[in-house]
Structures are given as C-alpha cells and as structure tokens.
C-alpha cells in the first residue's frame, strides 16, 4: 500500500467517526495524520523497514500500529469494523463540498437518505428545505453541488472507445468544409492510449480563419474556449474538450508529429535534434547556425532527417523507442492479420448470448483457425456458471461440433474462477479433460495485496492452467485494478510457463500497455483475447492489438498468432 492510499483511508475513517458523532479529538487525530502522510517524502513501507514510523511527528504509537497493519494487510481492523456500521452511500454524500458528516447525518436521520441519488431526489422534491438549519438556498446549493460532482467525475479521462467515435464524427464534419483540405486525428488518440484526456485534431487549410470558424460553429459545440488565428478549443457534448490546429500543407508533417506527442517523446526528439545542431518545433527544424527553417510535409521525412526510422505512433511514449530506433532495432509490431484465433469466448451455456455454432461460424468468417469456448465456472454466481456435470456435457457438445466443422477447430475450455483461498472451481481431473484452461478472479476483489497476489500465484502453479484472464481486474468507470504485486505475478507466469491475457474489451484493456511490456521483457507469452459475450465483441480484438502494439509486442510474443498445429502441441491436445 502506498502513502496516498493510507492517507485516504485515514481521512475516510475520520469522516465515518464524525458521522457517527464521535469526539472531535478522535477524528482530528486521523485527519492530521493523513495530512502528515501526504507530505512525507519517503514511502511508509521504507520507513517501516527502518522501524522509524513511530518517529514521524504527530503519528505516535497507536496510529503507527494501524499504518503497519495497513502495510501488511491493506486495511486496519478498526476501520473495517467502523465502516460496516454506516451505509456505504453516506461516504459519497459526505464527499460533496458543503456537506459535512453532520449534515449527512441530518439527512440520514430525518429523511432516511443513504445514497447520492436519494439525496438528489429529496432535493428535487423540496424535502431538504423543510429540515432544521436548511432552506431554499441550501437546497439549491446541494443540487448544484451534486451536478458539479457528477460532472467532475466525468471530467476525468475518457475511455478510448468513446473518444474515438466523437473524434471521428468531428473529423468527418470538418472534411465537409470547402476550406479544409485534409483532417487528421493526433494526440493520445492517434497513439491509441487506453484513455484520452482531450481530442486533438489537425486540419490543413490555406484559409485558417474560415477553417477555425467552421470548427467553432459546429452545431453541437457547447462552448468555445479559445478561438485564434490558427488554433481553437471547444467543448463538445459529453464533456469532450477538443483542440484544433490549422496548418498549411508544407508544415503538415511537422505539425502532425508535434501534435501526436507524447510530450515526453517530443522532448526526447528535441534533445536529439539539438545534438545535431537543430532546434525542433511544430513548424520544422531550424539550423542553429544559419537560422534556416526546413519544413516537413511528411512525418517520415522528419524522422529520417533525425536519423530515425518512421516510428509508429503507438511507440511514441519515450519508453526507449528513440534509442532503439537509432540502433535500428525497432520491433515489428503485431498486426490484426497475425491473429489466428480467440481463446476467451462465452456461449449461451453460461452468460454469452450466442450458441456455440454461431460463435464457430463467426470465427470462420474472421478467418480464424480455432476458437476456444470458455464458459464460466460455477462460483461466478451471476453468470450461470457450469457445474461439474454441465462442464462434461459442454465438452461433449464441443466434440460433436468439431465433427461438423472442417474449417475451424473448436477448443473446449473454461474460464475457471480462482476462489478466495486460491483453489479452482474444478478438480484437476476435470481440468485435465479440457483443451484449454483460463483462470480469473471475479469475487473477493478487496482482499489485501499479499492475499490476492498469493491467490493468483497459486492458480498459476496449477499444471492444468494455461492463461490468466484480465489479470488486474480493472474496469473503466467501475473499479481500479486490484491491489496486487504485478512483478510477482509476471515472475510466476514465467516460472510456470503460463500465458497472461491482454483482454480486448474496451472497458478492460487488461493487461495494460505498461504491464504487457513488462511481461514481454520477462519472456512471458501473451494472449490477445476478446472475452466475447455477443458475436460483435469479436471485433474488439482491434482494441487489444492497440494495447499490444503500445507494449512493443510482436507476433511471436502472442499465443494466438500460432497456427493450430503448434497450438495443439503446445497445449498438449492430442485429438485432431
Ligand atoms: P491526453 O490529451 O492527456 O490524453 O494526452 P495528449 O498526448 O493528447 O496530450 P495533449 O492533448 O496535452 O497534447 C497533445 C500533444 O501536443 C502532445 O502529445 C504533445 C504536444 N504537446 C503538448 N504540450 C507540449 C509541450 O509542452 N511540449 C512538447 N514538446 N509537446 C507538447
Ligand atoms: Ca489530447
Ligand atoms: Ca490537447
């Protein structure tokens, strides 16, 4: 656990205590400690090893023992106990500016309000203004705060899958302008980052003023933040901030390169340019001695001029791509056409929408050589998981199906739950009868770091397991990754020759680029799977490939680029 999380837990605790009406003395001890921890230069974990936590001013014996408890277990007993004594939604209510624990308690006691939605309803129905110490003004203020709070939450980064459609809509619209010659999407979207801060667009135009007013005049524009002679910024519905840069033909390559970023990559390039006697900006390379500006109409020419090969945008993160390119050792990034099958697909035997036949047909349409049907095991209560008996029937059904098809091999599989104790839902005898075994964590997600890591490692040590699905469990807008030790899990995958998944669901993208790159560097093989629940999801493979490319992954690093024969020998499948 890091300092920020520990401080947050203490702040949380203070709020809960205050809501409960405990003494100020008690609550202040926690808020003061949280503030101290946030200001520390050193990680508490390090101080703990040195045995110096107690020496931090204002921490003391009792709190330091709670910190140690958190470092070792991810939480502390008093917090868990106290938290359960109040409704969960109350914390969210107390996070609204202007609503402290006392007011939250008033709403709870007098109106039974336990969630943000209930509070919002109470305000709209004018039940707040009738309470003691409240009135019309306070009620309106609360409503506004709730709206702002919701907006703030949305104001964060946008999932790639949503931002790309908005960007495409705007690009298509700009394409219609007679004054715009060419439009390109730049920024993090072009680099295929998993989340997008704002949308960046470049337009070539010899009439920049007209191009700008065409952009700011789009019907859906909610707000014009900036409107200059060559650039503008707007707000588009859904809280999308969109930046436009207008450029003339000659400098298009330079501008596209600059505006694609990343910022860190650009800084690195500028240093490289300086070492060659040039200064680099969005208009081109300027010779330091003569002051002469060379413009670039294509990105490739710019990179070549700096002694580099063309760098795919996905690599431009300053993660070693410049040095590697200088050495001529850039990876040959994986492409869609390298994919020969999908190992993570659900049928209507569990929580998928389609029959096995429909899925097999769809895989044939995609030109795949194989598809694994990996329905859920029974611990995942909500997903209609398969009992032992149904799993055997599932295997039989797939055997029969394989007799029907020549163009595709259907592999019998499972997405088997790793239970809280690290055991799997099915016995080894059963697992042995499957072609492929995917394991995953779906419940007990709030276990502490040590427990959850150990739980996953013990699953990876099972000889029948092949792939770990969505290893960190993150879902955009829903939950952060579990607190787990990725290094240990990657090492366990390596030691046991297991495969880690890049889950292509645009709401998961798990492993992410950083972890997938780490896995590759440790020599761990990856599988790019779709986790399909309806046939359309099979197209999500493109999102998984984006992540893989950002992770420097090549065809040979990925299990499902292998031909069927190789897969069979690797997975120990004898029956052809
Ligand atoms: P985002 O929007 O947070 O998802 O990430 P980006 O990479 O799209 O960043 P953004 O929109 O702030 O800027 C777009 C590009 O413009 C960025 O990737 C590189 C370039 N850029 C922005 N600020 C700077 C800067 O201060 N120095 C340099 N060299 N380039 C910059
Ligand atoms: Ca951006
Ligand atoms: Ca921007």
XYZ file of C-alpha atoms and ligand atoms in Angstrom:
609
model
C 0.000 0.000 0.000
C 1.330 3.434 -0.855
C 1.204 6.628 1.197
C -1.683 8.138 -0.740
C -3.941 5.153 -0.139
C -3.032 5.030 3.519
C -3.773 8.741 3.945
C -7.083 8.301 2.147
C -8.074 5.516 4.483
C -7.375 7.704 7.489
C -9.444 10.536 6.014
C -12.205 8.067 5.358
C -12.036 6.895 8.928
C -12.278 10.455 10.227
C -15.422 11.074 8.210
C -17.039 7.888 9.375
C -16.291 8.701 13.005
C -17.663 12.191 12.636
C -20.824 10.905 11.005
C -21.244 8.599 13.949
C -20.884 11.562 16.306
C -17.589 10.547 17.901
C -15.423 13.122 19.647
C -13.513 15.726 17.631
C -10.368 14.638 19.411
C -10.610 11.226 17.792
C -11.422 12.439 14.279
C -8.696 15.076 14.259
C -6.032 12.531 15.090
C -6.876 10.803 11.797
C -7.131 13.905 9.591
C -3.881 15.296 10.970
C -2.114 12.004 10.394
C -3.471 11.878 6.816
C -2.091 15.348 6.136
C 1.300 14.407 7.583
C 1.458 11.243 5.482
C 0.617 13.105 2.276
C 3.532 15.434 2.975
C 6.097 12.679 3.518
C 8.973 12.404 1.090
C 9.599 8.775 1.829
C 7.257 5.797 1.393
C 5.891 4.454 4.680
C 6.883 0.995 3.567
C 10.514 2.098 3.587
C 10.179 3.776 6.974
C 8.533 0.625 8.292
C 11.516 -1.461 7.244
C 13.764 1.038 9.007
C 11.491 0.900 12.060
C 11.047 4.685 12.118
C 7.305 5.198 11.573
C 6.728 5.991 15.232
C 9.220 8.842 14.994
C 7.139 10.768 12.469
C 5.839 13.840 14.306
C 2.130 13.522 15.105
C 1.857 9.810 14.351
C 2.546 8.094 17.661
C 2.218 4.508 18.784
C -1.450 3.801 18.104
C -1.611 5.268 14.628
C 1.712 3.785 13.640
C 0.463 0.328 14.549
C -2.525 0.998 12.274
C -0.193 2.047 9.468
C 1.792 -1.153 9.893
C -1.460 -3.099 9.845
C -2.351 -1.430 6.525
C 1.082 -2.063 5.059
C 0.749 -5.725 5.918
C -2.920 -6.386 5.231
C -4.202 -3.489 3.112
C -6.597 -2.252 5.797
C -6.938 -1.963 9.560
C -9.315 -3.755 11.798
C -10.870 -0.679 13.453
C -11.664 0.786 10.023
C -13.332 -2.366 8.739
C -15.407 -2.606 11.889
C -16.468 1.043 11.931
C -17.159 1.250 8.212
C -19.670 -1.552 8.380
C -21.645 0.374 10.954
C -22.810 3.005 8.428
C -24.468 2.746 4.973
C -21.953 2.751 2.101
C -23.513 5.663 0.154
C -23.071 8.019 3.091
C -19.368 8.413 2.329
C -20.155 9.677 -1.164
C -22.623 12.157 0.279
C -20.002 13.432 2.703
C -17.625 13.977 -0.218
C -19.899 16.667 -1.664
C -18.448 20.095 -0.956
C -20.524 21.791 1.697
C -21.936 18.599 3.132
C -20.027 17.507 6.178
C -20.667 14.441 8.273
C -23.110 16.406 10.497
C -25.345 17.388 7.592
C -25.156 13.893 6.136
C -26.338 12.631 9.481
C -29.259 15.036 9.478
C -30.378 13.803 6.033
C -29.990 10.232 7.123
C -31.850 10.587 10.407
C -34.693 12.804 9.184
C -35.167 11.643 5.575
C -33.544 8.230 5.526
C -31.214 9.391 2.733
C -28.448 6.832 2.222
C -27.202 7.450 -1.335
C -26.374 10.331 -3.654
C -29.375 9.550 -5.833
C -31.696 9.584 -2.844
C -30.265 12.927 -1.783
C -30.725 14.353 -5.237
C -34.349 13.172 -5.273
C -35.003 14.614 -1.825
C -33.692 17.996 -3.004
C -35.765 17.954 -6.165
C -38.859 17.103 -4.150
C -38.101 20.020 -1.815
C -37.801 17.842 1.247
C -34.420 19.324 2.192
C -35.613 22.915 2.677
C -38.043 21.864 5.395
C -35.290 20.493 7.632
C -33.845 22.439 10.568
C -30.880 24.677 9.606
C -31.842 24.246 5.928
C -33.778 26.397 3.492
C -34.464 27.029 -0.163
C -30.962 28.382 -0.762
C -29.187 25.448 0.849
C -31.343 23.045 -1.098
C -30.431 24.652 -4.419
C -26.789 24.701 -3.458
C -26.842 20.998 -2.697
C -28.447 20.200 -6.031
C -25.822 22.265 -7.860
C -23.016 20.561 -5.949
C -24.361 17.133 -6.837
C -24.493 18.073 -10.521
C -20.974 19.525 -10.354
C -19.668 16.491 -8.512
C -21.077 14.216 -11.208
C -19.555 16.414 -13.901
C -16.207 16.414 -12.129
C -16.242 12.666 -12.069
C -16.937 12.599 -15.808
C -14.374 15.302 -16.342
C -11.638 12.749 -15.929
C -10.243 10.850 -18.875
C -12.477 9.277 -21.496
C -12.206 5.607 -22.479
C -10.612 5.306 -25.940
C -13.658 3.507 -27.327
C -15.922 6.520 -26.690
C -13.467 9.282 -27.588
C -12.597 7.728 -30.933
C -16.200 7.931 -32.141
C -16.537 11.556 -31.091
C -13.266 12.382 -32.855
C -14.372 10.570 -36.000
C -17.669 12.481 -36.018
C -15.835 15.806 -35.809
C -13.260 14.741 -38.398
C -15.988 13.740 -40.849
C -17.711 17.049 -40.318
C -14.517 19.051 -40.891
C -13.903 17.022 -44.034
C -17.027 18.584 -45.479
C -15.677 22.124 -45.252
C -14.618 23.545 -48.637
C -11.793 25.394 -46.883
C -10.265 22.287 -45.314
C -8.029 20.122 -47.447
C -7.205 17.339 -45.050
C -8.023 16.370 -41.455
C -6.038 14.150 -39.091
C -6.550 12.995 -35.547
C -3.447 13.447 -33.386
C -2.650 13.328 -29.645
C -3.219 10.347 -27.390
C -5.998 9.079 -29.661
C -3.554 8.575 -32.513
C -1.175 6.859 -30.116
C -4.108 4.552 -29.181
C -3.793 5.248 -25.490
C -6.378 3.397 -23.371
C -7.853 6.618 -22.011
C -7.987 10.035 -23.601
C -7.661 13.402 -21.870
C -8.715 15.591 -24.776
C -9.132 15.192 -28.516
C -6.537 16.772 -30.805
C -7.242 17.409 -34.461
C -5.135 18.928 -37.235
C -6.518 20.453 -40.401
C -4.659 21.563 -43.492
C -6.094 24.778 -44.825
C -4.934 27.781 -46.801
C -7.821 29.718 -45.213
C -7.167 29.167 -41.486
C -9.687 31.769 -40.306
C -12.507 30.158 -42.234
C -11.447 26.712 -41.061
C -11.490 27.862 -37.456
C -14.904 29.443 -37.635
C -16.255 26.326 -39.359
C -14.962 24.315 -36.385
C -16.233 26.617 -33.637
C -19.526 26.979 -35.486
C -20.371 23.284 -35.493
C -23.931 22.864 -34.308
C -23.114 20.633 -31.369
C -20.432 22.891 -29.880
C -21.384 23.664 -26.284
C -18.717 26.200 -25.524
C -15.871 27.901 -27.376
C -12.911 28.079 -25.008
C -10.448 29.639 -27.398
C -10.613 30.821 -30.966
C -7.407 32.189 -32.502
C -5.984 32.545 -35.971
C -4.503 29.040 -36.208
C -5.955 27.196 -33.245
C -9.178 26.775 -31.337
C -10.608 24.775 -28.458
C -14.203 23.796 -27.849
C -16.327 21.709 -25.515
C -18.371 19.053 -27.259
C -21.302 17.156 -25.711
C -20.210 14.547 -23.206
C -17.596 16.844 -21.711
C -15.140 16.409 -24.555
C -12.506 19.078 -24.842
C -11.375 19.299 -28.479
C -8.301 21.150 -29.732
C -7.852 22.076 -33.383
C -4.642 23.262 -35.012
C -4.731 24.605 -38.548
C -1.592 24.304 -40.604
C -0.557 24.787 -44.210
C 0.476 21.931 -46.460
C 4.227 22.498 -46.160
C 4.385 22.033 -42.392
C 1.806 19.268 -42.107
C 4.358 16.550 -41.231
C 5.981 18.649 -38.535
C 2.673 19.657 -37.009
C 1.277 16.118 -37.070
C 4.435 14.841 -35.397
C 4.354 17.557 -32.741
C 0.660 17.285 -32.004
C 0.743 13.482 -31.856
C 3.221 13.583 -28.999
C 3.652 12.288 -26.494
C 5.108 15.294 -24.819
C 7.910 13.140 -23.383
C 8.676 11.702 -26.804
C 8.813 15.216 -28.258
C 11.178 16.392 -25.562
C 13.479 13.498 -26.343
C 13.366 14.292 -30.066
C 14.167 17.936 -29.379
C 17.281 16.878 -27.464
C 18.313 14.639 -30.321
C 17.798 17.495 -32.784
C 19.889 19.833 -30.617
C 22.725 17.322 -30.595
C 22.679 17.580 -34.381
C 22.657 21.375 -34.353
C 18.925 21.902 -34.957
C 16.103 23.249 -32.913
C 12.811 21.403 -33.393
C 9.313 22.815 -33.142
C 5.915 22.245 -34.714
C 6.932 24.077 -37.909
C 10.128 22.195 -38.634
C 13.861 22.017 -37.972
C 15.829 25.225 -37.654
C 19.566 25.166 -38.278
C 21.103 26.716 -35.142
C 23.922 28.356 -37.098
C 22.194 29.690 -40.194
C 18.727 30.089 -38.734
C 17.318 28.380 -41.806
C 13.976 26.571 -41.289
C 13.358 23.236 -43.014
C 9.666 22.326 -43.165
C 8.378 18.771 -43.410
C 5.228 17.847 -45.238
C 5.540 14.223 -44.095
C 6.357 12.817 -40.665
C 8.551 10.155 -42.158
C 10.938 12.702 -43.695
C 11.244 14.447 -40.356
C 12.139 11.230 -38.540
C 14.581 10.268 -41.289
C 16.274 13.644 -41.110
C 16.951 12.950 -37.427
C 18.490 9.589 -38.282
C 15.453 7.588 -37.183
C 13.130 5.245 -38.967
C 9.417 6.020 -39.026
C 8.063 5.457 -35.534
C 4.539 4.039 -35.247
C 2.526 6.469 -33.043
C 1.856 3.698 -30.505
C 5.563 3.656 -29.635
C 5.954 7.382 -29.076
C 5.969 7.368 -25.279
C 9.685 7.833 -24.571
C 9.983 4.256 -23.397
C 13.207 3.643 -25.265
C 11.874 3.948 -28.818
C 14.294 6.692 -29.885
C 17.438 4.843 -28.761
C 16.137 1.566 -30.156
C 15.388 3.167 -33.489
C 18.863 4.718 -33.608
C 20.239 1.201 -33.186
C 17.921 0.002 -35.948
C 16.305 -2.499 -33.608
C 12.653 -1.439 -33.553
C 10.157 -4.280 -33.033
C 7.944 -5.427 -35.898
C 4.683 -4.681 -34.136
C 1.871 -7.204 -34.218
C -0.985 -6.600 -36.668
C -4.578 -7.732 -36.943
C -3.741 -10.203 -39.707
C -1.347 -12.100 -37.400
C -4.232 -13.254 -35.180
C -5.308 -16.843 -35.839
C -7.872 -17.455 -33.128
C -9.508 -16.379 -29.903
C -9.116 -18.175 -26.583
C -11.732 -16.366 -24.500
C -15.317 -16.631 -25.700
C -18.573 -17.247 -23.822
C -21.561 -19.085 -25.262
C -25.149 -19.244 -24.048
C -24.115 -22.174 -21.871
C -23.088 -19.516 -19.344
C -23.652 -15.759 -19.769
C -22.982 -15.380 -23.502
C -25.758 -14.520 -25.955
C -24.869 -16.917 -28.761
C -24.829 -20.634 -29.373
C -21.548 -22.457 -29.874
C -22.466 -22.885 -33.550
C -22.983 -19.163 -34.047
C -19.637 -18.438 -32.451
C -17.877 -21.037 -34.572
C -19.446 -19.590 -37.746
C -18.364 -16.088 -36.739
C -14.816 -17.303 -36.165
C -14.780 -18.891 -39.628
C -15.956 -15.567 -41.074
C -12.979 -13.934 -39.402
C -10.623 -16.430 -40.987
C -9.620 -17.922 -37.655
C -8.162 -21.426 -37.371
C -9.500 -22.042 -33.884
C -11.751 -20.678 -31.177
C -11.981 -21.719 -27.547
C -15.381 -21.735 -25.864
C -14.564 -20.790 -22.296
C -17.772 -20.583 -20.313
C -17.756 -19.592 -16.664
C -17.367 -21.980 -13.768
C -19.994 -22.061 -11.023
C -18.523 -19.699 -8.397
C -19.421 -16.756 -10.605
C -22.980 -16.965 -9.318
C -24.432 -14.359 -11.666
C -23.001 -15.805 -14.861
C -24.869 -19.118 -14.943
C -21.569 -20.916 -14.459
C -21.254 -24.592 -15.296
C -21.489 -27.308 -12.638
C -19.143 -30.296 -12.963
C -21.899 -32.201 -14.718
C -22.667 -29.405 -17.182
C -18.968 -28.955 -17.899
C -18.767 -32.608 -19.017
C -21.801 -32.049 -21.258
C -20.117 -28.894 -22.580
C -17.069 -30.948 -23.570
C -19.324 -33.486 -25.329
C -21.171 -30.754 -27.195
C -17.883 -29.348 -28.473
C -16.710 -32.801 -29.566
C -19.896 -33.153 -31.595
C -19.499 -29.702 -33.083
C -15.978 -30.472 -34.212
C -17.328 -33.383 -36.216
C -19.491 -30.905 -38.109
C -16.801 -28.341 -38.988
C -13.700 -28.730 -41.109
C -12.751 -25.063 -41.372
C -12.321 -24.398 -37.695
C -11.199 -26.201 -34.591
C -13.329 -25.540 -31.521
C -11.362 -25.937 -28.326
C -13.141 -26.927 -25.142
C -12.286 -24.565 -22.341
C -13.328 -22.860 -19.169
C -12.936 -19.513 -17.549
C -12.469 -21.018 -14.150
C -12.797 -18.927 -11.006
C -9.903 -18.654 -8.620
C -11.672 -18.816 -5.290
C -10.736 -16.573 -2.362
C -8.442 -19.287 -0.998
C -6.578 -19.707 -4.298
C -8.278 -23.010 -5.162
C -10.009 -23.506 -8.505
C -13.676 -24.315 -9.012
C -12.978 -27.604 -10.796
C -10.893 -30.596 -9.759
C -7.675 -31.419 -11.585
C -9.403 -34.491 -13.041
C -11.943 -32.270 -14.733
C -9.462 -29.613 -15.840
C -7.364 -32.295 -17.462
C -10.210 -33.139 -19.820
C -10.297 -29.617 -21.254
C -8.232 -28.344 -24.174
C -7.584 -25.010 -22.521
C -7.984 -23.576 -19.037
C -8.313 -19.864 -18.400
C -8.389 -18.727 -14.794
C -9.739 -15.468 -13.419
C -10.664 -13.618 -10.275
C -14.248 -12.344 -10.120
C -15.103 -12.128 -6.418
C -13.353 -11.184 -3.210
C -11.688 -8.297 -5.017
C -10.999 -6.312 -1.870
C -8.540 -8.797 -0.427
C -5.264 -7.189 0.524
C -2.247 -7.098 -1.754
C -0.490 -10.071 -0.243
C -3.549 -12.307 -0.266
C -4.670 -11.515 -3.778
C -1.163 -11.949 -5.166
C -0.740 -15.279 -3.429
C -4.179 -16.342 -4.612
C -3.294 -15.718 -8.257
C 0.173 -17.232 -7.956
C -1.232 -20.457 -6.547
C -3.592 -20.709 -9.525
C -0.675 -20.155 -11.904
C 1.138 -23.032 -10.217
C -1.603 -25.492 -11.213
C -0.264 -27.649 -14.032
C -3.571 -27.598 -15.965
C -3.875 -23.821 -16.124
C -2.923 -22.122 -19.400
C -3.985 -18.460 -19.303
C -4.676 -15.848 -16.653
C -7.587 -13.667 -17.838
C -7.835 -9.889 -17.248
C -5.082 -10.077 -14.634
C -5.693 -6.826 -12.730
C -9.497 -6.725 -12.852
C -9.756 -3.033 -13.707
C -12.877 -1.692 -15.427
C -13.063 1.901 -16.610
C -15.512 3.951 -14.610
C -16.223 0.990 -12.341
C -13.182 -0.112 -10.439
C -9.423 0.349 -10.292
C -7.065 -2.625 -10.596
C -6.858 -4.880 -7.576
C -4.041 -4.039 -5.245
C -1.659 -6.756 -6.417
C 2.032 -7.289 -6.942
C 2.406 -7.410 -10.719
C 6.115 -8.264 -10.597
C 5.398 -11.390 -8.588
C 2.598 -12.441 -10.905
C 4.700 -11.932 -14.014
C 7.501 -13.944 -12.413
C 5.060 -16.730 -11.508
C 3.783 -16.777 -15.089
C 7.368 -17.029 -16.288
C 8.355 -19.785 -13.848
C 5.275 -21.866 -14.640
C 5.220 -21.127 -18.379
C 1.760 -19.567 -18.213
C 0.260 -17.021 -20.567
C -1.092 -13.643 -19.466
C -4.090 -12.180 -21.255
C -4.489 -8.823 -22.869
C -8.249 -8.603 -22.538
C -9.527 -6.658 -25.560
C -12.787 -5.498 -24.035
C -12.537 -1.715 -24.437
C -13.771 -1.372 -20.847
C -10.991 -3.564 -19.503
C -7.837 -3.444 -21.681
C -6.133 -5.589 -19.086
C -3.154 -6.128 -19.036
C -2.481 -2.534 -19.936
C 0.412 -1.420 -22.144
C 2.909 -0.916 -19.323
C 2.277 -4.302 -17.722
C 2.139 -6.128 -21.045
C 5.526 -4.645 -21.970
C 6.909 -5.745 -18.624
C 5.565 -9.254 -19.196
C 7.197 -9.398 -22.604
C 10.507 -8.218 -21.194
C 10.357 -11.060 -18.671
C 9.826 -13.513 -21.503
C 6.187 -14.177 -20.660
C 3.884 -15.052 -23.526
C 0.640 -13.115 -24.026
C -2.763 -13.945 -25.494
C -4.931 -11.225 -27.039
C -8.470 -12.356 -26.258
C -11.862 -10.716 -26.686
C -13.880 -12.122 -23.760
C -16.773 -12.224 -26.213
C -20.292 -12.354 -24.773
C -22.070 -11.490 -28.023
C -20.685 -12.024 -31.513
C -20.000 -8.316 -32.079
C -17.430 -8.429 -29.283
C -15.161 -10.488 -31.504
C -14.315 -7.254 -33.308
C -12.907 -5.850 -30.070
C -9.689 -7.675 -30.944
C -8.608 -4.360 -32.518
C -8.519 -2.694 -29.090
C -6.386 -5.490 -27.688
C -3.998 -5.136 -30.614
C -3.697 -1.403 -29.893
C -2.523 -2.220 -26.386
C -0.160 -4.927 -27.608
C 1.435 -2.533 -30.091
C 1.878 0.077 -27.367
C 3.609 -2.692 -25.396
C 6.121 -3.331 -28.225
C 4.640 -6.752 -28.794
C 5.478 -8.752 -31.889
C 3.662 -11.655 -33.452
C 5.966 -14.206 -31.800
C 5.119 -12.925 -28.315
C 1.459 -13.874 -28.708
C -0.066 -17.328 -28.313
C -2.997 -16.795 -30.653
C -0.807 -15.963 -33.630
C 0.348 -19.591 -33.731
C -1.049 -21.983 -36.257
C -3.446 -24.639 -34.985
C -0.857 -27.400 -35.152
C 1.547 -25.525 -32.952
C -1.248 -24.629 -30.529
C -2.205 -28.288 -30.219
C 1.309 -29.371 -29.452
C 1.850 -26.517 -27.023
C -1.422 -27.173 -25.173
C -0.893 -30.925 -25.272
C -4.050 -31.559 -27.298
C -3.732 -34.926 -28.983
C -7.100 -35.499 -30.665
C -7.098 -33.847 -34.066
P -4.150 13.475 -23.320
O -4.875 14.545 -24.049
O -3.906 13.795 -21.895
O -4.782 12.128 -23.485
O -2.671 13.317 -23.966
P -2.065 14.005 -25.257
O -0.771 13.323 -25.527
O -3.069 14.028 -26.338
O -1.671 15.460 -24.745
P -2.200 16.921 -25.092
O -3.577 16.906 -25.652
O -1.967 17.726 -23.866
O -1.190 17.435 -26.175
C -1.197 16.930 -27.490
C 0.222 16.828 -27.972
O 0.812 18.116 -28.100
C 1.130 16.102 -27.023
O 1.023 14.707 -27.152
C 2.463 16.623 -27.446
C 2.185 18.044 -27.788
N 2.493 18.898 -26.640
C 1.638 19.431 -25.771
N 2.273 20.163 -24.847
C 3.591 20.065 -25.137
C 4.778 20.599 -24.556
O 4.753 21.305 -23.560
N 5.970 20.278 -25.149
C 6.011 19.475 -26.246
N 7.196 19.199 -26.783
N 4.945 18.963 -26.818
C 3.725 19.251 -26.271
Ca -5.040 15.124 -26.200
Ca -4.884 18.819 -26.335
